[in-house]
Each structure stands twice: as structure tokens, then as C-alpha cells.
Amino acid sequence: MSRLLKTPVYILGIESSCDETAAAVVEDGRRICSNVISSQVKLHAAYGGVVPEIASRRHLEQINLIIEQALAEARLKLGDLSAVAVSNGPGLVGALLVGVSTAKALAYAARLPLIAVNHVEAHLYANFLTGAGIRYPLVALIASGGHTNLLLMTGPDEILSLGQTRDDAAGEAFDKVARAMGLGYPGGPIIDRMAAQGNPAAFDFPRAYLDEEEGRFDFSFSGLKSAVINHLHHLRQKGEAPKPADLAASFQEAVVRVLVDKTINAAREHNAACVLLAGGVAANSRLRFLMREELMRALPGVPLYFPPPELCTDNAAMVAAAAYPLYRRGIFAPLNLNAHAGLPAAHRLLNGQG
Ligand code: KG4
Ligand code: ZN
């Protein structure tokens, strides 16, 4: 029997685009058989951000162990798999290459099809691992440390880019503001917790709406980040102590309001049947709360889905889930597949995939 007709379909996903080395096995694009993640956060914390060279070396040390563990936890052997999928961009090129090279070697050795997955799009598919009832067309906000994208999905693997950040990603702004406040890395979860005790209206930080026609679904967070950092310097020069909870809450509010407003405008304009959140920033409690409230008010009956926090941040189950519709359509990558640091989201739809 041809491998393509084999059921169930077990896809091994591999993820190494930033500072998580991850492998997972997903059945039929929906059921997680295993999901193993080795986070490097502690390694990079001392530097206040990810150091690319350290990330690549650590991926290299970890990747085989993580894949073995993912197969063992799924109680499967290489020969039981239907395909090997890997994120081949965007991300840190040295880090991506570790996953891509490993996936190619496995696919070659086990005679399995290789599937190239766009990391940003993969975040969106984390919702398919938990959310029943997802319908099209849908609008998805992907916000993480490396990317902020608004995507329109018209079918299981038809993805169009509506907008993206022109400078810092939302998570990057969280991390940089947290660093300036001396709060540690990664800053998103720390600011999220701290903001719960603060007043979101304490400071009126700038919110970039980029209202002109072609930019209305784009984002910009560098002005906000600079405004918060300047405010901190100003206070320190005057010898005043900033109120960290108020600062965190006001900054977070400025980020979240823009994310919510643009996502809802996009959902309205494209008659979305549902809205998805994904990426590390989708773990933010204020974003989840406000998006639900505002969506219910603006577009009653349009449901909101977001993954559990452990599937919002980088993982390989989302990579395997994203590969499933490509597997069904027989869209496989060649064994000379490369890593692409700047791979744009919705690349496949615009340029075709080789
Ligand atoms: O998706 P992810 O693991 O990595 C990238 O692909 O970039 O996202 C990590 C980012 C970091 O910037 C982190 O600060 C942010 O997600 N993050 C959060 C929260 N949890 C993680 N940002 C705001 N609130 C959170 N609760
Ligand atoms: Zn990511």
C-alpha cells in the first residue's frame, strides 16, 4: 500500500528556529502522541536575550536525544512514521539548520517524505491540536518574540498575509521593556504577572495604528518601546522610582489594545467565521481576556480560539500539525531543502513551495 494511503498518519515534527529544541509526533494533524521540548531559556537569561551561536550549539547537543524521546513517548519507531516535518524558517539561520539537517538525514535514512513548514504558520496550527469547530474563513493573530502577523486562512492550507510588524515583534517589545526595567528574560510572562497589580491607565503610552489604507493591518512597536524606556530614564534622572506595576500595566495595555483592535477589524472586513490567537504572546492573560470581550461585543457569535500556554510558545507539535494538510496534498520538500532566516509568512500561497 502506498505510504500516502496509510492511516493513521503519524508525522514527526522538528523545531529548532530559536531557543527551543523540540520534537513531537502528531496523529492525523490533531492528536498529540508526544511533544518534547528542551528550552534554552536559562542559558540565554544571563545575556538578556537569545545568543544565536549558543542556541545553535545547544540544538546540536540536544536534537537527537529529543527526537529519540519523542518517538519513545509515542511508542513508535521511525518505520511507523508517515513523514518528517521541519520548520525551515523564519528564525536564526544557524539554529534552523540544525533541525533542517537532522530532518533531511532522517527522511533520507528512513525513506520518508520530508515536509517544509513555515514556523509562523505553524504557530497557527497549534489551535488545531485543541480546538474543535474551527471554520473558514478565519483570521489569526500570531504574536511572538520574533513575529507579529495577521493572517487570513480560507481553507486547511490556504493562508494569506494581511499584515505584519514593520519593526519590533510584540514579544520582542515585552522582552526589551522588561530588560530596561531590570525584570529578567523572557519579559512577557513577568510583565503579564506584574501588570495584574498595576493601573493600565497610569501612563498614556503611544499606540501605533498606521491607519493609511495599505498599512492598516501592519504593526509597529518600536515607538512604544522607546517611549517606555525614555520614560524610565527620565524618572531615574529625576531620582524618582518608577512604579513597576503601573508601568508594566500601561505598556501592556498599549500593546494589547492595538493587537485586539486590528484583529477585530480584520475579522469584520473578511467576514471571519472564527478568530485564532497563537505565538508566545497569545499566552498573555490580558490579551486573551480583552480579545474575547471585544470580539463578543463587536462580532457576537464569532468564536475565539487560543492554544493552552504550552502550545503558544515554540513547540514541534504545531509543526507536525501544520505539515498534515501538506502531506494530504503530497507537497513534499526536496532533500536539498535549505533554511531561510527571513522566510515570510504565507510564503507558500504567494510563491509556491518546492
Ligand atoms: O513563540 P515563542 O516561544 O517564540 C518565538 O517564536 O519568538 O514566543 C516567545 C515570546 C517572548 O518574547 C515572550 O516574552 C513572549 O513570547 N511571551 C509573552 C507571554 N509569554 C510568553 N508575552 C506576553 N505575555 C505572556 N504571558
Ligand atoms: Zn515561534
CSV table of C-alpha atoms and ligand atoms in Angstrom, one decimal:
chain,number,residue,atom,x,y,z
A,1,MET,CA,0.0,0.0,0.0
A,2,SER,CA,1.3,3.4,-0.8
A,3,ARG,CA,2.5,5.4,2.1
A,4,LEU,CA,0.1,8.2,1.2
A,5,LEU,CA,-2.9,6.0,1.7
A,6,LYS,CA,-1.6,4.7,5.1
A,7,THR,CA,-3.8,5.6,8.1
A,8,PRO,CA,-3.4,6.8,10.7
A,9,VAL,CA,-0.9,9.4,9.5
A,10,TYR,CA,1.9,9.9,12.0
A,11,ILE,CA,4.1,12.9,11.4
A,12,LEU,CA,7.3,13.6,13.3
A,13,GLY,CA,7.7,17.4,13.7
A,14,ILE,CA,11.1,19.0,14.4
A,15,GLU,CA,11.5,22.6,15.7
A,16,SER,CA,14.8,24.5,16.2
A,17,SER,CA,14.2,28.0,14.9
A,18,CYS,CA,15.1,29.9,18.1
A,19,ASP,CA,15.8,28.8,21.6
A,20,GLU,CA,13.7,25.6,21.9
A,21,THR,CA,14.8,22.3,20.6
A,22,ALA,CA,11.6,20.3,20.1
A,23,ALA,CA,10.3,17.1,18.5
A,24,ALA,CA,6.8,15.7,18.5
A,25,VAL,CA,4.6,13.1,16.9
A,26,VAL,CA,1.1,14.0,15.9
A,27,GLU,CA,-1.5,11.6,14.5
A,28,ASP,CA,-3.8,12.9,11.7
A,29,GLY,CA,-2.8,16.5,12.3
A,30,ARG,CA,-4.8,16.6,15.6
A,31,ARG,CA,-3.8,14.1,18.3
A,32,ILE,CA,-0.6,14.7,20.1
A,33,CYS,CA,1.2,11.4,20.7
A,34,SER,CA,4.3,13.1,22.1
A,35,ASN,CA,5.6,16.6,22.5
A,36,VAL,CA,9.1,17.0,23.8
A,37,ILE,CA,10.6,20.5,24.4
A,38,SER,CA,14.1,21.3,25.7
A,39,SER,CA,14.1,25.0,26.4
A,40,GLN,CA,17.4,27.0,26.4
A,41,VAL,CA,15.8,30.0,28.3
A,42,LYS,CA,18.1,29.6,31.3
A,43,LEU,CA,21.2,29.5,29.1
A,44,HIS,CA,20.3,32.8,27.4
A,45,ALA,CA,18.8,34.6,30.5
A,46,ALA,CA,22.2,35.8,31.6
A,47,TYR,CA,22.5,37.8,28.3
A,48,GLY,CA,19.0,39.2,28.4
A,49,GLY,CA,18.2,37.6,25.0
A,50,VAL,CA,19.0,34.7,22.7
A,51,VAL,CA,22.6,34.4,21.7
A,52,PRO,CA,22.5,32.8,18.2
A,53,GLU,CA,25.8,30.9,18.4
A,54,ILE,CA,24.9,29.4,21.8
A,55,ALA,CA,21.5,28.4,20.5
A,56,SER,CA,22.9,26.5,17.5
A,57,ARG,CA,25.4,24.6,19.7
A,58,ARG,CA,22.8,23.6,22.2
A,59,HIS,CA,20.4,22.5,19.5
A,60,LEU,CA,23.1,20.3,18.1
A,61,GLU,CA,23.7,18.7,21.5
A,62,GLN,CA,20.0,18.1,22.2
A,63,ILE,CA,18.3,17.3,18.9
A,64,ASN,CA,19.0,13.5,18.6
A,65,LEU,CA,18.0,12.9,22.3
A,66,ILE,CA,14.8,14.9,21.9
A,67,ILE,CA,13.8,13.0,18.7
A,68,GLU,CA,14.5,9.7,20.4
A,69,GLN,CA,12.4,10.7,23.4
A,70,ALA,CA,9.5,11.9,21.1
A,71,LEU,CA,9.5,8.5,19.3
A,72,ALA,CA,9.7,6.6,22.6
A,73,GLU,CA,6.9,8.5,24.2
A,74,ALA,CA,4.7,8.0,21.2
A,75,ARG,CA,5.7,4.3,21.3
A,76,LEU,CA,6.6,4.4,17.6
A,77,LYS,CA,9.7,3.5,15.5
A,78,LEU,CA,11.0,5.5,12.6
A,79,GLY,CA,9.4,3.0,10.2
A,80,ASP,CA,5.9,3.7,11.7
A,81,LEU,CA,6.1,7.3,10.6
A,82,SER,CA,4.4,8.7,7.5
A,83,ALA,CA,6.6,11.8,7.1
A,84,VAL,CA,9.2,14.0,8.8
A,85,ALA,CA,8.3,17.8,9.0
A,86,VAL,CA,10.6,20.6,10.0
A,87,SER,CA,10.5,24.4,10.4
A,88,ASN,CA,12.8,25.8,7.8
A,89,GLY,CA,12.2,29.5,8.5
A,90,PRO,CA,11.9,32.2,9.6
A,91,GLY,CA,14.3,32.1,12.5
A,92,LEU,CA,18.0,32.1,13.4
A,93,VAL,CA,19.7,30.5,10.4
A,94,GLY,CA,22.3,28.5,12.4
A,95,ALA,CA,19.6,27.2,14.7
A,96,LEU,CA,17.2,26.4,11.8
A,97,LEU,CA,20.0,24.5,10.0
A,98,VAL,CA,20.3,22.0,12.9
A,99,GLY,CA,16.6,21.0,12.6
A,100,VAL,CA,16.7,21.0,8.8
A,101,SER,CA,19.8,18.9,8.5
A,102,THR,CA,18.5,16.4,11.0
A,103,ALA,CA,15.1,16.1,9.3
A,104,LYS,CA,16.8,15.6,5.9
A,105,ALA,CA,19.1,12.9,7.3
A,106,LEU,CA,16.1,11.1,9.0
A,107,ALA,CA,13.9,11.4,5.9
A,108,TYR,CA,16.7,10.0,3.7
A,109,ALA,CA,17.7,7.2,6.0
A,110,ALA,CA,14.1,6.0,6.7
A,111,ARG,CA,12.8,6.8,3.1
A,112,LEU,CA,10.2,9.1,4.4
A,113,PRO,CA,8.8,12.2,2.7
A,114,LEU,CA,10.2,15.5,4.0
A,115,ILE,CA,7.8,18.4,4.6
A,116,ALA,CA,9.0,22.0,5.0
A,117,VAL,CA,6.9,24.1,7.4
A,118,ASN,CA,6.8,27.8,7.8
A,119,HIS,CA,7.4,28.5,11.5
A,120,VAL,CA,5.0,31.4,11.7
A,121,GLU,CA,2.2,29.5,10.0
A,122,ALA,CA,3.0,26.5,12.3
A,123,HIS,CA,2.0,28.6,15.3
A,124,LEU,CA,-1.5,29.0,13.9
A,125,TYR,CA,-1.9,25.2,13.6
A,126,ALA,CA,-1.4,24.8,17.4
A,127,ASN,CA,-5.1,25.7,17.5
A,128,PHE,CA,-6.0,22.6,15.5
A,129,LEU,CA,-4.5,20.4,18.3
A,130,THR,CA,-7.1,21.5,20.8
A,131,GLY,CA,-9.8,23.5,19.0
A,132,ALA,CA,-12.7,21.5,17.6
A,133,GLY,CA,-15.1,23.5,15.4
A,134,ILE,CA,-12.6,25.7,13.6
A,135,ARG,CA,-14.3,27.1,10.5
A,136,TYR,CA,-13.2,29.2,7.5
A,137,PRO,CA,-12.5,31.9,6.6
A,138,LEU,CA,-10.7,32.7,9.8
A,139,VAL,CA,-8.4,35.5,10.9
A,140,ALA,CA,-5.4,34.6,13.0
A,141,LEU,CA,-3.1,36.8,15.1
A,142,ILE,CA,0.4,35.3,15.5
A,143,ALA,CA,2.4,37.3,18.1
A,144,SER,CA,5.6,36.0,19.5
A,145,GLY,CA,9.2,37.1,20.2
A,146,GLY,CA,10.2,37.0,16.6
A,147,HIS,CA,7.0,37.8,14.7
A,148,THR,CA,3.7,39.6,14.7
A,149,ASN,CA,1.4,38.7,11.8
A,150,LEU,CA,-2.2,38.9,10.9
A,151,LEU,CA,-3.2,36.0,8.6
A,152,LEU,CA,-6.3,35.1,6.7
A,153,MET,CA,-7.0,31.4,6.3
A,154,THR,CA,-9.5,30.4,3.7
A,155,GLY,CA,-9.0,26.6,3.8
A,156,PRO,CA,-6.9,24.0,5.6
A,157,ASP,CA,-3.7,25.1,4.0
A,158,GLU,CA,-4.6,28.4,2.2
A,159,ILE,CA,-3.0,31.2,4.1
A,160,LEU,CA,-2.8,34.9,3.1
A,161,SER,CA,-0.8,37.6,4.9
A,162,LEU,CA,-2.9,40.6,5.9
A,163,GLY,CA,-0.2,42.5,7.8
A,164,GLN,CA,2.9,42.2,10.0
A,165,THR,CA,5.1,44.3,12.2
A,166,ARG,CA,7.3,46.9,10.5
A,167,ASP,CA,9.9,46.8,13.3
A,168,ASP,CA,9.8,45.0,16.7
A,169,ALA,CA,7.7,42.0,17.2
A,170,ALA,CA,5.2,42.3,20.1
A,171,GLY,CA,7.1,39.7,22.3
A,172,GLU,CA,10.3,41.5,21.5
A,173,ALA,CA,8.9,44.7,22.9
A,174,PHE,CA,7.8,42.9,26.0
A,175,ASP,CA,11.3,41.4,26.4
A,176,LYS,CA,13.1,44.8,25.8
A,177,VAL,CA,10.9,46.8,28.1
A,178,ALA,CA,11.4,44.1,30.8
A,179,ARG,CA,15.1,44.2,30.3
A,180,ALA,CA,15.1,48.1,30.7
A,181,MET,CA,13.1,47.6,33.9
A,182,GLY,CA,15.6,45.1,35.2
A,183,LEU,CA,13.0,42.3,35.3
A,184,GLY,CA,14.7,39.4,33.6
A,185,TYR,CA,14.2,37.3,30.5
A,186,PRO,CA,11.8,36.4,28.9
A,187,GLY,CA,10.0,39.5,29.8
A,188,GLY,CA,6.5,38.7,28.6
A,189,PRO,CA,5.3,36.4,31.4
A,190,ILE,CA,6.9,38.7,34.0
A,191,ILE,CA,5.2,41.8,32.8
A,192,ASP,CA,1.9,39.9,32.4
A,193,ARG,CA,2.1,38.9,36.1
A,194,MET,CA,3.2,42.3,37.3
A,195,ALA,CA,0.6,44.2,35.2
A,196,ALA,CA,-2.2,42.4,37.1
A,197,GLN,CA,-1.3,44.6,40.1
A,198,GLY,CA,-1.0,47.8,38.2
A,199,ASN,CA,-3.1,50.6,36.7
A,200,PRO,CA,-3.3,50.3,32.9
A,201,ALA,CA,-4.3,54.0,32.6
A,202,ALA,CA,-1.4,55.3,34.7
A,203,PHE,CA,0.7,56.3,31.7
A,204,ASP,CA,-0.6,57.3,28.2
A,205,PHE,CA,2.0,55.5,26.0
A,206,PRO,CA,1.8,55.8,22.2
A,207,ARG,CA,-0.3,53.3,20.2
A,208,ALA,CA,0.7,53.0,16.5
A,209,TYR,CA,-2.4,52.3,14.4
A,210,LEU,CA,-0.8,53.0,11.0
A,211,ASP,CA,-4.2,54.0,9.6
A,212,GLU,CA,-3.3,54.5,6.0
A,213,GLU,CA,-5.0,52.1,3.6
A,214,GLU,CA,-2.2,49.6,2.9
A,215,GLY,CA,-0.8,49.7,6.4
A,216,ARG,CA,-4.0,49.2,8.4
A,217,PHE,CA,-3.2,45.7,9.3
A,218,ASP,CA,0.5,46.3,9.9
A,219,PHE,CA,2.0,46.8,13.4
A,220,SER,CA,4.8,48.9,14.9
A,221,PHE,CA,6.0,48.6,18.5
A,222,SER,CA,9.4,50.3,18.4
A,223,GLY,CA,8.0,53.7,19.2
A,224,LEU,CA,6.1,52.4,22.2
A,225,LYS,CA,9.2,50.5,23.4
A,226,SER,CA,11.3,53.7,23.1
A,227,ALA,CA,8.7,55.8,24.9
A,228,VAL,CA,8.7,53.4,27.9
A,229,ILE,CA,12.5,53.3,28.0
A,230,ASN,CA,12.7,57.1,27.7
A,231,HIS,CA,10.1,57.5,30.5
A,232,LEU,CA,12.2,55.2,32.7
A,233,HIS,CA,15.4,57.2,32.0
A,234,HIS,CA,13.6,60.4,32.7
A,235,LEU,CA,12.3,59.2,36.1
A,236,ARG,CA,15.8,57.9,37.0
A,237,GLN,CA,17.4,61.2,36.1
A,238,LYS,CA,15.0,63.0,38.4
A,239,GLY,CA,15.8,60.5,41.1
A,240,GLU,CA,12.3,59.1,41.2
A,241,ALA,CA,11.5,55.5,41.4
A,242,PRO,CA,9.2,54.2,38.7
A,243,LYS,CA,6.1,52.2,39.9
A,244,PRO,CA,6.9,49.0,38.1
A,245,ALA,CA,3.3,47.5,38.2
A,246,ASP,CA,1.8,50.7,36.7
A,247,LEU,CA,4.5,50.9,34.1
A,248,ALA,CA,4.0,47.2,33.1
A,249,ALA,CA,0.2,47.5,33.0
A,250,SER,CA,0.3,50.7,30.9
A,251,PHE,CA,2.8,49.3,28.5
A,252,GLN,CA,0.9,46.0,28.2
A,253,GLU,CA,-2.4,47.8,27.6
A,254,ALA,CA,-0.9,49.8,24.7
A,255,VAL,CA,0.4,46.6,23.0
A,256,VAL,CA,-2.8,44.6,23.7
A,257,ARG,CA,-5.3,47.3,22.6
A,258,VAL,CA,-3.6,47.6,19.2
A,259,LEU,CA,-3.5,43.8,18.7
A,260,VAL,CA,-7.1,43.5,19.6
A,261,ASP,CA,-8.4,46.4,17.5
A,262,LYS,CA,-6.6,45.3,14.4
A,263,THR,CA,-7.5,41.7,14.7
A,264,ILE,CA,-11.2,42.6,15.1
A,265,ASN,CA,-11.1,45.0,12.2
A,266,ALA,CA,-9.6,42.3,10.0
A,267,ALA,CA,-12.2,39.7,11.2
A,268,ARG,CA,-15.0,42.1,10.3
A,269,GLU,CA,-13.6,43.0,6.9
A,270,HIS,CA,-13.1,39.4,5.9
A,271,ASN,CA,-16.3,38.0,7.4
A,272,ALA,CA,-14.3,35.7,9.6
A,273,ALA,CA,-16.2,32.6,10.9
A,274,CYS,CA,-13.7,32.5,13.9
A,275,VAL,CA,-10.6,34.2,15.2
A,276,LEU,CA,-7.4,32.4,16.3
A,277,LEU,CA,-4.6,33.6,18.6
A,278,ALA,CA,-1.2,31.9,18.5
A,279,GLY,CA,2.5,32.5,19.4
A,280,GLY,CA,4.1,33.2,22.8
A,281,VAL,CA,2.3,36.5,23.3
A,282,ALA,CA,-1.0,34.6,22.9
A,283,ALA,CA,-0.3,33.3,26.4
A,284,ASN,CA,-0.8,36.9,27.7
A,285,SER,CA,-3.8,36.9,30.1
A,286,ARG,CA,-4.8,40.5,29.3
A,287,LEU,CA,-4.7,39.8,25.5
A,288,ARG,CA,-6.9,36.6,25.9
A,289,PHE,CA,-9.4,38.5,28.1
A,290,LEU,CA,-9.7,41.7,26.1
A,291,MET,CA,-9.8,39.9,22.7
A,292,ARG,CA,-12.7,37.7,24.0
A,293,GLU,CA,-14.6,40.7,25.5
A,294,GLU,CA,-14.2,42.9,22.4
A,295,LEU,CA,-14.9,40.2,19.9
A,296,MET,CA,-18.1,39.3,21.7
A,297,ARG,CA,-19.1,43.0,21.6
A,298,ALA,CA,-18.1,43.7,18.0
A,299,LEU,CA,-18.9,40.4,16.3
A,300,PRO,CA,-21.3,38.4,18.5
A,301,GLY,CA,-21.3,34.7,17.7
A,302,VAL,CA,-17.8,34.7,16.2
A,303,PRO,CA,-15.8,32.3,18.5
A,304,LEU,CA,-12.2,32.9,19.7
A,305,TYR,CA,-9.7,30.1,20.0
A,306,PHE,CA,-6.3,30.1,21.5
A,307,PRO,CA,-4.0,27.2,22.4
A,308,PRO,CA,-3.0,26.3,26.0
A,309,PRO,CA,0.1,28.3,27.1
A,310,GLU,CA,2.5,25.4,26.4
A,311,LEU,CA,1.3,25.2,22.8
A,312,CYS,CA,1.5,29.0,22.4
A,313,THR,CA,5.3,29.1,22.7
A,314,ASP,CA,7.6,27.3,20.3
A,315,ASN,CA,7.0,23.5,20.1
A,316,ALA,CA,7.1,20.8,17.5
A,317,ALA,CA,3.5,19.5,17.8
A,318,MET,CA,2.4,22.6,15.9
A,319,VAL,CA,5.0,21.9,13.2
A,320,ALA,CA,3.6,18.3,12.7
A,321,ALA,CA,0.0,19.7,12.7
A,322,ALA,CA,0.9,22.3,10.0
A,323,ALA,CA,2.5,19.5,7.9
A,324,TYR,CA,-0.6,17.4,7.8
A,325,PRO,CA,-2.6,19.3,5.1
A,326,LEU,CA,0.6,19.4,3.0
A,327,TYR,CA,1.0,15.7,3.5
A,328,ARG,CA,-2.5,15.1,2.3
A,329,ARG,CA,-1.8,17.1,-0.8
A,330,GLY,CA,1.6,15.4,-1.4
A,331,ILE,CA,3.5,18.7,-1.1
A,332,PHE,CA,7.0,17.4,-0.2
A,333,ALA,CA,10.3,19.2,0.1
A,334,PRO,CA,13.5,18.1,-1.8
A,335,LEU,CA,16.5,16.7,0.1
A,336,ASN,CA,18.4,19.9,-0.7
A,337,LEU,CA,15.9,21.9,1.4
A,338,ASN,CA,17.6,25.0,2.9
A,339,ALA,CA,16.9,27.1,6.0
A,340,HIS,CA,15.6,30.7,5.3
A,341,ALA,CA,16.1,33.2,8.2
A,342,GLY,CA,13.7,35.7,6.6
A,343,LEU,CA,11.1,33.4,5.2
A,344,PRO,CA,7.8,35.4,5.0
A,345,ALA,CA,4.6,34.1,6.4
A,346,ALA,CA,2.1,32.9,3.8
A,347,HIS,CA,5.1,32.3,1.5
A,348,ARG,CA,3.6,29.1,0.2
A,349,LEU,CA,0.5,30.7,-1.2
A,350,LEU,CA,2.3,33.5,-2.8
A,351,ASN,CA,5.3,31.7,-4.2
A,352,GLY,CA,4.6,28.0,-4.3
A,353,GLN,CA,6.7,25.6,-2.3
A,354,GLY,CA,9.5,23.4,-3.5
B,1,KG4,O1,6.5,31.8,20.2
B,1,KG4,P1,7.7,32.0,21.1
B,1,KG4,O2,8.1,30.9,22.1
B,1,KG4,O3,9.0,32.3,20.3
B,1,KG4,C1,9.1,32.9,19.0
B,1,KG4,O4,8.8,32.2,18.0
B,1,KG4,O5,9.5,34.0,19.1
B,1,KG4,O6,7.4,33.4,21.9
B,1,KG4,C2,8.3,33.8,22.9
B,1,KG4,C3,7.8,35.3,23.2
B,1,KG4,C4,8.8,36.0,24.1
B,1,KG4,O7,9.0,37.3,23.6
B,1,KG4,C5,8.0,36.1,25.4
B,1,KG4,O8,8.3,37.2,26.2
B,1,KG4,C6,6.6,36.1,24.9
B,1,KG4,O9,6.5,35.2,23.8
B,1,KG4,N1,5.6,35.7,25.9
B,1,KG4,C7,4.7,36.5,26.5
B,1,KG4,C8,4.0,35.8,27.5
B,1,KG4,N2,4.5,34.5,27.5
B,1,KG4,C9,5.5,34.5,26.5
B,1,KG4,N3,4.4,37.8,26.2
B,1,KG4,C10,3.4,38.4,26.9
B,1,KG4,N4,2.7,37.8,27.9
B,1,KG4,C11,2.9,36.4,28.2
B,1,KG4,N5,2.3,35.8,29.1
B,2,ZN,ZN,7.7,30.9,17.3
